[in-house]
mmCIF file of C-alpha atoms in Angstrom:
data_model
loop_
_atom_site.group_PDB
_atom_site.id
_atom_site.type_symbol
_atom_site.label_atom_id
_atom_site.label_comp_id
_atom_site.label_asym_id
_atom_site.label_seq_id
_atom_site.Cartn_x
_atom_site.Cartn_y
_atom_site.Cartn_z
ATOM 1 C CA MET A 1 -0.016 -0.004 0.000
ATOM 2 C CA GLN A 2 1.246 3.466 -0.896
ATOM 3 C CA PHE A 3 1.256 6.388 1.515
ATOM 4 C CA GLY A 4 1.974 9.966 0.661
ATOM 5 C CA ILE A 5 1.254 13.661 0.796
ATOM 6 C CA PHE A 6 -0.944 15.844 -1.366
ATOM 7 C CA THR A 7 -1.138 19.599 -1.459
ATOM 8 C CA VAL A 8 -3.643 21.999 -2.975
ATOM 9 C CA GLY A 9 -1.116 24.825 -2.887
ATOM 10 C CA ASP A 10 -3.323 27.454 -1.271
ATOM 11 C CA VAL A 11 -1.805 30.738 -0.176
ATOM 12 C CA ALA A 12 -3.550 31.368 3.142
ATOM 13 C CA THR A 13 -2.953 33.500 6.214
ATOM 14 C CA ASP A 14 -1.655 31.792 9.300
ATOM 15 C CA PRO A 15 -4.476 32.465 11.813
ATOM 16 C CA HIS A 16 -2.018 32.375 14.726
ATOM 17 C CA THR A 17 0.362 35.067 13.428
ATOM 18 C CA GLY A 18 -1.673 36.912 10.803
ATOM 19 C CA ARG A 19 1.147 36.424 8.258
ATOM 20 C CA THR A 20 0.487 35.422 4.682
ATOM 21 C CA PRO A 21 3.322 33.820 2.730
ATOM 22 C CA THR A 22 4.325 35.154 -0.668
ATOM 23 C CA GLU A 23 3.630 33.051 -3.733
ATOM 24 C CA ARG A 24 7.343 32.286 -3.970
ATOM 25 C CA GLU A 25 7.429 31.145 -0.354
ATOM 26 C CA ARG A 26 4.419 28.880 -0.879
ATOM 27 C CA ILE A 27 5.894 27.294 -4.004
ATOM 28 C CA LYS A 28 9.192 26.706 -2.240
ATOM 29 C CA ALA A 29 7.286 25.206 0.695
ATOM 30 C CA MET A 30 5.676 22.638 -1.587
ATOM 31 C CA THR A 31 9.057 21.543 -2.900
ATOM 32 C CA ALA A 32 10.377 21.247 0.674
ATOM 33 C CA ILE A 33 7.342 19.153 1.629
ATOM 34 C CA ALA A 34 7.980 16.795 -1.302
ATOM 35 C CA GLN A 35 11.595 16.354 -0.359
ATOM 36 C CA LYS A 36 10.719 15.749 3.281
ATOM 37 C CA ALA A 37 8.134 13.143 2.217
ATOM 38 C CA GLU A 38 10.865 11.160 0.456
ATOM 39 C CA GLU A 39 13.300 11.660 3.334
ATOM 40 C CA VAL A 40 10.920 10.051 5.849
ATOM 41 C CA GLY A 41 10.086 7.110 3.577
ATOM 42 C CA LEU A 42 6.703 8.031 2.118
ATOM 43 C CA ASP A 43 5.813 6.762 -1.333
ATOM 44 C CA VAL A 44 3.954 9.576 -3.132
ATOM 45 C CA PHE A 45 3.902 13.351 -3.442
ATOM 46 C CA ALA A 46 0.958 14.819 -5.334
ATOM 47 C CA THR A 47 0.077 18.390 -6.272
ATOM 48 C CA GLY A 48 -3.198 19.915 -7.327
ATOM 49 C CA GLU A 49 -3.684 22.085 -10.403
ATOM 50 C CA HIS A 50 -5.331 25.469 -9.964
ATOM 51 C CA HIS A 51 -5.452 28.591 -12.107
ATOM 52 C CA ASN A 52 -7.135 30.931 -9.665
ATOM 53 C CA ARG A 53 -6.103 32.677 -6.487
ATOM 54 C CA PRO A 54 -5.428 31.881 -3.712
ATOM 55 C CA PHE A 55 -3.719 28.856 -5.263
ATOM 56 C CA VAL A 56 -0.309 28.712 -6.930
ATOM 57 C CA PRO A 57 0.205 25.280 -8.594
ATOM 58 C CA SER A 58 -0.861 26.305 -12.112
ATOM 59 C CA SER A 59 1.913 24.218 -13.737
ATOM 60 C CA PRO A 60 2.165 20.808 -12.069
ATOM 61 C CA THR A 61 4.719 19.405 -14.494
ATOM 62 C CA THR A 62 7.079 22.329 -13.814
ATOM 63 C CA LEU A 63 6.786 21.788 -10.077
ATOM 64 C CA LEU A 64 7.151 18.009 -10.334
ATOM 65 C CA GLY A 65 10.048 18.263 -12.774
ATOM 66 C CA TRP A 66 11.920 20.412 -10.242
ATOM 67 C CA ILE A 67 11.189 17.881 -7.523
ATOM 68 C CA ALA A 68 12.194 14.961 -9.782
ATOM 69 C CA ALA A 69 15.667 16.442 -10.138
ATOM 70 C CA ARG A 70 16.077 16.513 -6.351
ATOM 71 C CA THR A 71 14.596 13.150 -5.394
ATOM 72 C CA GLU A 72 15.345 9.554 -6.242
ATOM 73 C CA ARG A 73 12.533 7.299 -5.130
ATOM 74 C CA ILE A 74 9.239 9.038 -4.466
ATOM 75 C CA ILE A 75 6.401 8.781 -6.979
ATOM 76 C CA LEU A 76 5.401 12.144 -8.409
ATOM 77 C CA SER A 77 1.711 12.569 -9.057
ATOM 78 C CA THR A 78 -1.102 15.048 -9.280
ATOM 79 C CA SER A 79 -4.096 15.332 -7.050
ATOM 80 C CA THR A 80 -5.876 16.894 -10.017
ATOM 81 C CA THR A 81 -4.875 17.236 -13.627
ATOM 82 C CA LEU A 82 -7.659 19.204 -15.299
ATOM 83 C CA ILE A 83 -8.777 16.884 -18.078
ATOM 84 C CA THR A 84 -11.596 19.284 -18.929
ATOM 85 C CA THR A 85 -9.726 22.531 -19.587
ATOM 86 C CA ASN A 86 -6.303 21.220 -20.646
ATOM 87 C CA ASP A 87 -5.714 20.074 -24.218
ATOM 88 C CA PRO A 88 -5.211 16.289 -24.115
ATOM 89 C CA VAL A 89 -2.388 16.687 -26.622
ATOM 90 C CA LYS A 90 -0.522 18.908 -24.153
ATOM 91 C CA ILE A 91 -1.227 16.519 -21.260
ATOM 92 C CA ALA A 92 0.116 13.613 -23.312
ATOM 93 C CA GLU A 93 3.332 15.391 -24.152
ATOM 94 C CA ASP A 94 3.927 17.104 -20.812
ATOM 95 C CA TYR A 95 3.544 13.966 -18.665
ATOM 96 C CA ALA A 96 5.488 11.776 -21.081
ATOM 97 C CA MET A 97 8.332 14.300 -20.830
ATOM 98 C CA LEU A 98 8.058 14.210 -17.041
ATOM 99 C CA GLN A 99 8.160 10.397 -17.185
ATOM 100 C CA HIS A 100 11.527 10.480 -18.935
ATOM 101 C CA LEU A 101 12.974 13.100 -16.585
ATOM 102 C CA ALA A 102 11.779 11.205 -13.489
ATOM 103 C CA ASP A 103 12.783 7.730 -14.725
ATOM 104 C CA GLY A 104 9.191 6.531 -14.673
ATOM 105 C CA ARG A 105 8.273 7.847 -11.174
ATOM 106 C CA VAL A 106 5.087 9.445 -12.482
ATOM 107 C CA ASP A 107 1.381 8.874 -12.407
ATOM 108 C CA LEU A 108 -1.503 11.368 -12.482
ATOM 109 C CA MET A 109 -5.049 11.904 -11.387
ATOM 110 C CA MET A 110 -7.605 13.156 -13.880
ATOM 111 C CA GLY A 111 -10.242 15.535 -12.506
ATOM 112 C CA ARG A 112 -12.661 18.301 -13.431
ATOM 113 C CA GLY A 113 -11.578 20.649 -10.651
ATOM 114 C CA ASN A 114 -13.810 22.563 -8.288
ATOM 115 C CA THR A 115 -13.677 26.095 -9.714
ATOM 116 C CA GLY A 116 -16.327 27.000 -12.257
ATOM 117 C CA PRO A 117 -14.699 30.231 -13.606
ATOM 118 C CA VAL A 118 -11.708 28.233 -14.867
ATOM 119 C CA TYR A 119 -13.709 26.863 -17.837
ATOM 120 C CA PRO A 120 -14.203 30.099 -19.793
ATOM 121 C CA TRP A 121 -10.629 31.141 -19.093
ATOM 122 C CA PHE A 122 -9.600 28.197 -21.281
ATOM 123 C CA GLY A 123 -12.401 28.570 -23.784
ATOM 124 C CA LYS A 124 -14.653 25.879 -22.318
ATOM 125 C CA ASP A 125 -18.173 25.714 -20.909
ATOM 126 C CA ILE A 126 -18.702 24.206 -17.459
ATOM 127 C CA ARG A 127 -21.929 22.683 -18.660
ATOM 128 C CA ASP A 128 -19.785 20.426 -20.859
ATOM 129 C CA GLY A 129 -17.712 19.250 -17.871
ATOM 130 C CA ILE A 130 -18.580 15.565 -17.974
ATOM 131 C CA GLY A 131 -18.521 15.423 -21.771
ATOM 132 C CA LEU A 132 -15.086 17.077 -21.843
ATOM 133 C CA ALA A 133 -13.755 14.647 -19.240
ATOM 134 C CA VAL A 134 -14.961 11.646 -21.202
ATOM 135 C CA GLU A 135 -13.894 12.770 -24.670
ATOM 136 C CA ASN A 136 -10.553 14.297 -23.719
ATOM 137 C CA TYR A 137 -9.497 11.235 -21.793
ATOM 138 C CA ALA A 138 -10.466 8.917 -24.637
ATOM 139 C CA LEU A 139 -8.145 10.937 -26.886
ATOM 140 C CA LEU A 140 -5.382 11.046 -24.293
ATOM 141 C CA ARG A 141 -5.337 7.244 -24.069
ATOM 142 C CA ARG A 142 -4.972 6.934 -27.841
ATOM 143 C CA LEU A 143 -2.206 9.515 -27.955
ATOM 144 C CA TRP A 144 -0.202 7.485 -25.436
ATOM 145 C CA ARG A 145 -0.907 4.100 -26.996
ATOM 146 C CA GLU A 146 -0.856 4.762 -30.760
ATOM 147 C CA ASP A 147 2.116 6.152 -32.640
ATOM 148 C CA VAL A 148 -0.071 7.840 -35.276
ATOM 149 C CA VAL A 149 -3.528 9.137 -34.392
ATOM 150 C CA ASP A 150 -6.390 10.205 -36.623
ATOM 151 C CA TRP A 151 -9.168 11.614 -34.467
ATOM 152 C CA GLU A 152 -12.270 13.768 -34.603
ATOM 153 C CA GLY A 153 -14.551 14.761 -31.699
ATOM 154 C CA LYS A 154 -16.838 17.481 -30.425
ATOM 155 C CA PHE A 155 -14.600 19.720 -28.329
ATOM 156 C CA ARG A 156 -11.357 20.293 -30.266
ATOM 157 C CA THR A 157 -10.052 20.431 -33.804
ATOM 158 C CA PRO A 158 -9.476 17.076 -35.567
ATOM 159 C CA LEU A 159 -6.097 15.359 -35.646
ATOM 160 C CA GLN A 160 -4.688 13.818 -38.841
ATOM 161 C CA GLY A 161 -1.633 11.608 -38.713
ATOM 162 C CA PHE A 162 -0.534 13.128 -35.397
ATOM 163 C CA THR A 163 2.230 11.701 -33.213
ATOM 164 C CA SER A 164 2.557 12.878 -29.646
ATOM 165 C CA THR A 165 6.180 13.413 -28.622
ATOM 166 C CA PRO A 166 8.038 12.219 -26.674
ATOM 167 C CA ARG A 167 6.518 8.805 -26.619
ATOM 168 C CA PRO A 168 5.825 7.363 -23.156
ATOM 169 C CA LEU A 169 8.878 5.952 -21.404
ATOM 170 C CA ASP A 170 9.470 2.319 -22.424
ATOM 171 C CA GLY A 171 6.198 2.521 -24.370
ATOM 172 C CA VAL A 172 4.278 2.424 -21.039
ATOM 173 C CA PRO A 173 1.950 5.365 -20.357
ATOM 174 C CA PRO A 174 1.719 6.756 -16.812
ATOM 175 C CA PHE A 175 -0.903 5.049 -14.656
ATOM 176 C CA VAL A 176 -4.021 7.146 -14.361
ATOM 177 C CA TRP A 177 -6.324 7.664 -11.386
ATOM 178 C CA HIS A 178 -9.683 9.323 -11.935
ATOM 179 C CA GLY A 179 -10.482 11.670 -9.076
ATOM 180 C CA SER A 180 -14.037 12.541 -8.066
ATOM 181 C CA ILE A 181 -15.942 13.311 -4.929
ATOM 182 C CA ARG A 182 -19.501 13.307 -6.246
ATOM 183 C CA SER A 183 -19.786 12.192 -9.919
ATOM 184 C CA PRO A 184 -20.829 8.598 -10.657
ATOM 185 C CA GLU A 185 -19.938 9.229 -14.329
ATOM 186 C CA ILE A 186 -16.279 9.523 -13.359
ATOM 187 C CA ALA A 187 -16.395 6.339 -11.291
ATOM 188 C CA GLU A 188 -17.917 4.679 -14.358
ATOM 189 C CA GLN A 189 -15.132 6.074 -16.571
ATOM 190 C CA ALA A 190 -12.413 4.743 -14.275
ATOM 191 C CA ALA A 191 -14.106 1.339 -14.191
ATOM 192 C CA TYR A 192 -14.557 1.164 -17.954
ATOM 193 C CA TYR A 193 -10.837 1.564 -18.619
ATOM 194 C CA GLY A 194 -9.669 -0.431 -15.617
ATOM 195 C CA ASP A 195 -7.919 2.637 -14.240
ATOM 196 C CA GLY A 196 -7.680 3.708 -10.607
ATOM 197 C CA PHE A 197 -10.392 5.609 -8.774
ATOM 198 C CA PHE A 198 -9.413 8.188 -6.172
ATOM 199 C CA HIS A 199 -12.010 9.567 -3.817
ATOM 200 C CA ASN A 200 -10.564 12.663 -2.150
ATOM 201 C CA ASN A 201 -12.957 12.344 0.706
ATOM 202 C CA ILE A 202 -11.607 15.156 2.939
ATOM 203 C CA PHE A 203 -14.917 17.032 2.839
ATOM 204 C CA TRP A 204 -17.454 14.198 2.553
ATOM 205 C CA PRO A 205 -19.060 11.704 4.932
ATOM 206 C CA LYS A 206 -17.996 8.087 4.792
ATOM 207 C CA GLU A 207 -21.445 6.947 3.615
ATOM 208 C CA HIS A 208 -21.155 8.984 0.447
ATOM 209 C CA THR A 209 -17.585 7.868 -0.145
ATOM 210 C CA GLY A 210 -18.470 4.202 0.360
ATOM 211 C CA LYS A 211 -21.330 4.317 -2.144
ATOM 212 C CA LEU A 212 -19.208 5.844 -4.921
ATOM 213 C CA ILE A 213 -16.314 3.436 -4.346
ATOM 214 C CA ASP A 214 -18.705 0.477 -4.308
ATOM 215 C CA LEU A 215 -20.169 1.657 -7.643
ATOM 216 C CA TYR A 216 -16.663 1.816 -9.108
ATOM 217 C CA ARG A 217 -15.781 -1.650 -7.830
ATOM 218 C CA GLN A 218 -18.969 -3.228 -9.211
ATOM 219 C CA ARG A 219 -18.511 -1.608 -12.619
ATOM 220 C CA TYR A 220 -14.817 -2.516 -12.682
ATOM 221 C CA ALA A 221 -15.855 -6.151 -12.386
ATOM 222 C CA HIS A 222 -18.666 -5.666 -14.919
ATOM 223 C CA TYR A 223 -16.103 -4.596 -17.543
ATOM 224 C CA GLY A 224 -14.039 -7.710 -16.949
ATOM 225 C CA HIS A 225 -10.973 -6.238 -15.262
ATOM 226 C CA GLY A 226 -11.193 -8.482 -12.237
ATOM 227 C CA ALA A 227 -13.172 -9.020 -9.077
ATOM 228 C CA PRO A 228 -14.564 -5.959 -7.241
ATOM 229 C CA GLU A 229 -11.940 -6.286 -4.512
ATOM 230 C CA GLN A 230 -9.190 -6.135 -7.146
ATOM 231 C CA ALA A 231 -10.146 -2.625 -8.274
ATOM 232 C CA ILE A 232 -7.559 0.110 -7.627
ATOM 233 C CA VAL A 233 -8.790 2.618 -5.050
ATOM 234 C CA GLY A 234 -7.171 5.635 -3.425
ATOM 235 C CA LEU A 235 -8.350 7.911 -0.585
ATOM 236 C CA GLY A 236 -7.501 11.338 0.731
ATOM 237 C CA GLY A 237 -7.169 12.409 4.340
ATOM 238 C CA HIS A 238 -6.427 15.497 6.406
ATOM 239 C CA VAL A 239 -4.391 15.338 9.614
ATOM 240 C CA TYR A 240 -2.972 17.586 12.293
ATOM 241 C CA MET A 241 -0.973 15.940 15.069
ATOM 242 C CA ARG A 242 0.689 16.756 18.349
ATOM 243 C CA ARG A 243 1.929 14.568 21.216
ATOM 244 C CA ASN A 244 -1.290 15.163 23.083
ATOM 245 C CA SER A 245 -4.683 15.761 21.549
ATOM 246 C CA GLN A 246 -5.399 18.928 23.540
ATOM 247 C CA ASP A 247 -2.456 20.719 21.935
ATOM 248 C CA ALA A 248 -3.498 19.528 18.469
ATOM 249 C CA VAL A 249 -7.064 20.732 18.923
ATOM 250 C CA ARG A 250 -5.990 24.060 20.382
ATOM 251 C CA GLU A 251 -3.564 24.750 17.522
ATOM 252 C CA PHE A 252 -5.755 23.560 14.664
ATOM 253 C CA ARG A 253 -9.072 25.076 15.719
ATOM 254 C CA PRO A 254 -8.206 28.566 14.403
ATOM 255 C CA VAL A 255 -7.190 26.963 11.070
ATOM 256 C CA PHE A 256 -10.506 25.159 10.927
ATOM 257 C CA ASP A 257 -12.566 28.207 11.924
ATOM 258 C CA HIS A 258 -10.881 30.455 9.312
ATOM 259 C CA SER A 259 -11.127 27.879 6.512
ATOM 260 C CA PRO A 260 -13.478 28.962 3.712
ATOM 261 C CA VAL A 261 -14.346 25.312 3.161
ATOM 262 C CA MET A 262 -14.422 23.724 6.634
ATOM 263 C CA GLY A 263 -15.350 26.629 8.932
ATOM 264 C CA GLY A 264 -18.566 28.495 9.392
ATOM 265 C CA GLY A 265 -20.856 25.483 9.711
ATOM 266 C CA VAL A 266 -20.653 22.538 12.045
ATOM 267 C CA SER A 267 -18.147 22.433 14.866
ATOM 268 C CA MET A 268 -14.684 20.953 14.320
ATOM 269 C CA GLU A 269 -15.661 17.991 16.467
ATOM 270 C CA GLU A 270 -18.750 17.322 14.347
ATOM 271 C CA TYR A 271 -16.687 17.743 11.186
ATOM 272 C CA MET A 272 -14.170 15.180 12.420
ATOM 273 C CA GLU A 273 -16.990 12.775 13.169
ATOM 274 C CA GLN A 274 -18.398 13.090 9.673
ATOM 275 C CA THR A 275 -15.197 13.254 7.567
ATOM 276 C CA PRO A 276 -11.664 11.831 7.593
ATOM 277 C CA LEU A 277 -10.241 14.954 9.255
ATOM 278 C CA THR A 278 -8.193 13.820 12.271
ATOM 279 C CA VAL A 279 -6.875 16.327 14.781
ATOM 280 C CA GLY A 280 -5.112 14.634 17.649
ATOM 281 C CA THR A 281 -2.249 12.290 18.414
ATOM 282 C CA PRO A 282 -0.440 9.958 15.996
ATOM 283 C CA GLU A 283 -2.333 7.092 17.637
ATOM 284 C CA GLN A 284 -5.650 8.724 16.856
ATOM 285 C CA VAL A 285 -4.606 9.233 13.223
ATOM 286 C CA ILE A 286 -3.715 5.534 13.020
ATOM 287 C CA GLU A 287 -7.038 4.483 14.505
ATOM 288 C CA LYS A 288 -9.071 6.744 12.237
ATOM 289 C CA THR A 289 -7.157 5.796 9.075
ATOM 290 C CA LEU A 290 -7.529 2.091 9.735
ATOM 291 C CA SER A 291 -11.275 2.641 9.928
ATOM 292 C CA PHE A 292 -11.381 3.788 6.294
ATOM 293 C CA ARG A 293 -11.158 0.141 5.256
ATOM 294 C CA GLU A 294 -14.629 -0.443 6.745
ATOM 295 C CA TYR A 295 -16.298 1.533 3.955
ATOM 296 C CA ALA A 296 -13.652 1.624 1.197
ATOM 297 C CA GLY A 297 -12.478 -1.977 1.334
ATOM 298 C CA ASP A 298 -8.837 -2.923 0.862
ATOM 299 C CA TYR A 299 -7.356 -0.048 -1.044
ATOM 300 C CA GLN A 300 -4.019 0.880 -2.570
ATOM 301 C CA ARG A 301 -3.158 4.542 -1.912
ATOM 302 C CA GLN A 302 -3.631 6.828 1.064
ATOM 303 C CA LEU A 303 -2.675 10.506 0.729
ATOM 304 C CA PHE A 304 -2.673 13.027 3.564
ATOM 305 C CA MET A 305 -2.936 16.822 3.471
ATOM 306 C CA VAL A 306 -0.808 18.512 6.130
ATOM 307 C CA ASP A 307 -0.170 22.050 4.823
ATOM 308 C CA GLY A 308 -3.475 23.775 3.943
ATOM 309 C CA GLY A 309 -5.226 26.705 5.609
ATOM 310 C CA GLY A 310 -2.206 28.789 6.459
ATOM 311 C CA ILE A 311 -0.261 26.109 8.340
ATOM 312 C CA PRO A 312 3.405 27.260 8.234
ATOM 313 C CA LEU A 313 6.084 25.166 6.580
ATOM 314 C CA LYS A 314 7.814 24.302 9.833
ATOM 315 C CA THR A 315 4.601 22.795 11.205
ATOM 316 C CA ALA A 316 3.846 20.904 7.979
ATOM 317 C CA LEU A 317 7.310 19.346 8.059
ATOM 318 C CA GLU A 318 6.725 18.312 11.683
ATOM 319 C CA GLN A 319 3.532 16.577 10.573
ATOM 320 C CA ILE A 320 5.427 14.672 7.875
ATOM 321 C CA ASP A 321 8.098 13.643 10.393
ATOM 322 C CA MET A 322 5.400 12.157 12.614
ATOM 323 C CA LEU A 323 3.750 10.426 9.654
ATOM 324 C CA GLY A 324 7.065 8.877 8.617
ATOM 325 C CA SER A 325 8.261 7.789 12.027
ATOM 326 C CA GLU A 326 5.116 6.967 13.989
ATOM 327 C CA VAL A 327 2.037 6.662 11.789
ATOM 328 C CA VAL A 328 2.848 5.103 8.412
ATOM 329 C CA PRO A 329 5.011 2.233 9.747
ATOM 330 C CA VAL A 330 2.105 1.095 11.884
ATOM 331 C CA LEU A 331 -0.415 1.566 9.084
ATOM 332 C CA ARG A 332 1.715 -0.488 6.692
ATOM 333 C CA LYS A 333 1.888 -3.320 9.180
ATOM 334 C CA GLU A 334 -1.779 -3.234 10.169
ATOM 335 C CA PHE A 335 -3.164 -2.939 6.611
ATOM 336 C CA ALA A 336 -0.828 -5.706 5.392
ATOM 337 C CA ALA A 337 -1.981 -8.053 8.160
ATOM 338 C CA VAL A 338 -5.603 -8.002 6.975
ATOM 339 C CA ARG A 339 -5.030 -7.603 3.239
ATOM 340 C CA PRO A 340 -6.378 -10.594 1.232
ATOM 341 C CA ALA A 341 -3.906 -12.295 -1.085
ATOM 342 C CA GLY A 342 -5.832 -11.361 -4.224
ATOM 343 C CA VAL A 343 -5.793 -7.591 -3.699
ATOM 344 C CA PRO A 344 -3.180 -6.044 -6.048
ATOM 345 C CA ASP A 345 -0.721 -3.282 -5.216
ATOM 346 C CA ALA A 346 -0.993 0.136 -6.791
ATOM 347 C CA PRO A 347 0.532 0.009 -10.276
ATOM 348 C CA THR A 348 3.937 1.606 -10.849
ATOM 349 C CA HIS A 349 5.956 2.081 -14.004
ATOM 350 C CA ALA A 350 8.057 -0.951 -13.109
ATOM 351 C CA SER A 351 5.031 -3.176 -12.491
ATOM 352 C CA LEU A 352 3.268 -2.028 -15.657
ATOM 353 C CA LEU A 353 6.414 -2.646 -17.710
ATOM 354 C CA ALA A 354 6.847 -6.090 -16.154
ATOM 355 C CA ALA A 355 3.204 -6.941 -16.883
ATOM 356 C CA ARG A 356 3.563 -5.901 -20.506
ATOM 357 C CA GLU A 357 6.758 -7.882 -20.971
ATOM 358 C CA SER A 358 5.211 -10.908 -19.272
ATOM 359 C CA GLY A 359 2.225 -10.654 -21.575
ATOM 360 C CA SER A 360 4.475 -10.404 -24.598
ATOM 361 C CA ALA A 361 6.425 -13.460 -23.464
ATOM 362 C CA GLN A 362 3.235 -15.450 -22.980
ATOM 363 C CA THR A 363 2.055 -14.486 -26.449
ATOM 364 C CA ALA A 364 5.358 -15.574 -27.955
ATOM 365 C CA GLU A 365 5.159 -18.910 -26.163
ATOM 366 C CA GLN A 366 1.648 -19.450 -27.482
ATOM 367 C CA VAL A 367 2.804 -18.773 -31.057
ATOM 368 C CA VAL A 368 5.664 -21.251 -30.679
#
């Protein structure tokens, strides 16, 4: 099972000090967080994609390329690549280039984003969101898997004899997760292709999350990719830890109360009861995270957010240290102890390449 960090890259005021970091400081903080994640033994660093303030990660491949040059092992991913407003040709070429630079340590999560005004900025209509997600991804898959593509669709100009360059590393496209928090159409899309489904459930109750993941699993099996429990599932989470829970609650409450997403409604305690947010000790994070299996089944990737809402870099790095030393080692052991033998690991470039070569060898043996 893979564990990692994701960031949305928001530029927010620290409610304790009243200080707001500059955009440069926030960007540099994200790179420091990625390097710390590798240092403590985590598996994945993922960044969102946003084109509106107060967010800064408008160019995920630039950020991840910088990180790739300064890391050796960690998988570099996105917690949203906007399949709706990005040209699939550009996605195909950008992430294939990143694959080569990072020696295959790349996957990505397709999503529609959560900001309506972005669509017209890129010449799109939000009412076409689902249609764009479906059509653009169908083209992206062909661009990565076919050397020469002839294509015509509804939302972009036709392609005639087009070759995306560079080609995917070793002829193996990056593994794709489809991220959604509310759209059954996206769960269906992930199931149809046999891709991963990531439910970033940081704002949603477990009942909702469980239903959408169950739909994906059932449709994954329907399309012949394997049993429902073999489907590839990822989850988000949001944590804030201290050695005792009182300190964690005292420090995080102002962050919660000032959050434009979390604050202003139910209390923090009610919010924690309804969502994966865990504010407390490392032991409480372990207990809460292990409970995700009750409604998501045996899954493959768990990402945590530790830096949103104005939390300073120093504190975010302390959170990652605790994840690496106290939380994730226990989670690895506990999840592995109950994991059925037939549940696969999350795909990596190495495993996808090995599967392709094994399939080619089997085909050759059949011909002989």
